[in-house]
Coordinates of C-alpha atoms in Angstrom, one line a residue:
X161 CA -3.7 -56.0 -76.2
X162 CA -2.0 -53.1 -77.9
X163 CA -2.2 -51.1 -74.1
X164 CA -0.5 -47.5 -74.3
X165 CA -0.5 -45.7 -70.9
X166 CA -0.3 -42.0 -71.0
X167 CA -0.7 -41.0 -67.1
X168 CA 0.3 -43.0 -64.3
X169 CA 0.2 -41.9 -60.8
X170 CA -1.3 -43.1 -57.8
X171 CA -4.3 -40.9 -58.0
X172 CA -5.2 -40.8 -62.0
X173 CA -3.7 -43.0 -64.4
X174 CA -5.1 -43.1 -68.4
X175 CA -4.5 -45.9 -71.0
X176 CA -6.3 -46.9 -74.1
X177 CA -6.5 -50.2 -76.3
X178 CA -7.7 -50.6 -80.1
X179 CA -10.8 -52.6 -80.5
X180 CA -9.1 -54.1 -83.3
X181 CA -7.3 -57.7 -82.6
X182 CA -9.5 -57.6 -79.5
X183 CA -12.9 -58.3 -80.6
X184 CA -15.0 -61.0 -79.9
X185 CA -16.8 -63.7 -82.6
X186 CA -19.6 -60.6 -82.9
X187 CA -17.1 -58.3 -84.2
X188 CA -17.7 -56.3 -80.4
X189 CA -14.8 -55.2 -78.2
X190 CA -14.4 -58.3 -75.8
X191 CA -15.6 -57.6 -72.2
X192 CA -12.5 -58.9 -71.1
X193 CA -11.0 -56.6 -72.6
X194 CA -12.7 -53.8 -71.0
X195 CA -11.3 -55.5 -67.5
X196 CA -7.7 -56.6 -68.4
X197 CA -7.3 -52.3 -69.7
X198 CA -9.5 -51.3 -66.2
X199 CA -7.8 -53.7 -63.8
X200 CA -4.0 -52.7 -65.4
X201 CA -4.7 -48.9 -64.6
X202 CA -5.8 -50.2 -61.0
X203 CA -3.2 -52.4 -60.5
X204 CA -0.4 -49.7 -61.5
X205 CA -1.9 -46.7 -59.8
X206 CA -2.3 -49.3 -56.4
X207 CA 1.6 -50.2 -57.1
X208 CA 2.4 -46.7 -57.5
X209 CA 0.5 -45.5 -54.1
X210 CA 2.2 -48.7 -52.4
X211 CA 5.7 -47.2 -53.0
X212 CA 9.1 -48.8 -52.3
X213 CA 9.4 -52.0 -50.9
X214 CA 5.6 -52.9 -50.9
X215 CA 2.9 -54.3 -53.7
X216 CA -0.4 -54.5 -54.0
X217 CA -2.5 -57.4 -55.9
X218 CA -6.1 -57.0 -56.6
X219 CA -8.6 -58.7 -54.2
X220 CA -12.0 -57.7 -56.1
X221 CA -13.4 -56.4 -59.1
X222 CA -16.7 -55.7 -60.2
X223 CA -17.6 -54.4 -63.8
X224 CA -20.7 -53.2 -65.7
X225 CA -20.7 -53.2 -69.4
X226 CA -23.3 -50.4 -70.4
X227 CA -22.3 -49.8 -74.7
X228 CA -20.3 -51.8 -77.0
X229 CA -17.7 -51.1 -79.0
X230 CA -17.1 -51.3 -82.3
X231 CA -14.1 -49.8 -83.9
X232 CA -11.2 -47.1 -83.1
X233 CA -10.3 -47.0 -79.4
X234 CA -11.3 -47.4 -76.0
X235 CA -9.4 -45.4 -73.1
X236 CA -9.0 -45.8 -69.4
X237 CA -9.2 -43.7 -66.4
X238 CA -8.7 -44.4 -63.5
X239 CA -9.7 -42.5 -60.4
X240 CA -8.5 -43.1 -57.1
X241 CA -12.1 -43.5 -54.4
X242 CA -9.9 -44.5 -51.3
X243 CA -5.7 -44.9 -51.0
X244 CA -5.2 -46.5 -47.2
X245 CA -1.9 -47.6 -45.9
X246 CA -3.4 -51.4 -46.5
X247 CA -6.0 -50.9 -49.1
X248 CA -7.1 -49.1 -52.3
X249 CA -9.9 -48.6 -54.2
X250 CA -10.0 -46.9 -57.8
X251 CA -13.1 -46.5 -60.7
X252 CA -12.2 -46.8 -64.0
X253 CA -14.3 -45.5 -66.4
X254 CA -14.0 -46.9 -69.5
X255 CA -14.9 -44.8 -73.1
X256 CA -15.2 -45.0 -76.9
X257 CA -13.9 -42.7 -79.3
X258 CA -16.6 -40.6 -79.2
X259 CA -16.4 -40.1 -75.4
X260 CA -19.4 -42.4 -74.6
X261 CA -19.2 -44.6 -71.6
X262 CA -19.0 -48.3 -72.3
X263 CA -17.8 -50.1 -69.3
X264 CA -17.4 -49.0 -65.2
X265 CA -15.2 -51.0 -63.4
X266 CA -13.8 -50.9 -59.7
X267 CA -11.2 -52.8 -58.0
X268 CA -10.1 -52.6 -54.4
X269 CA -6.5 -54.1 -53.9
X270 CA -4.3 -55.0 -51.1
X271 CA -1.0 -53.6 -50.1
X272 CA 1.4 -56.1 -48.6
X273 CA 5.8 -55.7 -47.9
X274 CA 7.8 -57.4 -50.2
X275 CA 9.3 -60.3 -49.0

């Protein structure tokens, strides 16, 4: 996926992707793509909140692709809504180069102790 993270914390994290090598057969960034960058900065920042000894794994996501794509690269950031001791939920809004908004994504995960 070409993912570089630049912020990571449980509150705000930031990572971006080319569009390049992850198009689609219409030359568009894949909407997939738009989820697997969105629900990485979710997952990490969740991770991050979880702390020692715990993890959390996603248990929904939801996404609206609003622009496409076409060239140069799309970033991530993700904004913490709610951090609970047993869930969290984070928005990741998701823009082009030129700072326009392609995709909004949320994802609520769960935080379980490691085993």
């Amino acid at each position: 996926m070409g993912m570089v993270v630049t912020e990571l914390s449980a509150e705000r994290a930031v990572a971006s992707i080319p569009v390049e090598g992850n198009r689609q057969p219409a030359g568009l960034l894949h909407g997939g793509a738009y989820v697997v960058l969105a629900e990485s900065l979710g997952s990490m920042a969740a991770n991050v909140h979880a702390g020692p000894g715990r993890y959390a794994v996603g248990i929904e996501l939801s996404a609206s692709h609003t622009r496409s794509a076409t060239s140069g690269r799309v970033t991530g950031t993700c904004t913490a809504i709610h951090l609970g001791g047993t869930l969290t939920t984070h928005e990741i809004v998701l823009t082009d180069d030129e700072g326009r908004r392609c995709s909004t994504v949320r994802i609520t995960n769960i935080i379980r102790d490691a085993r």
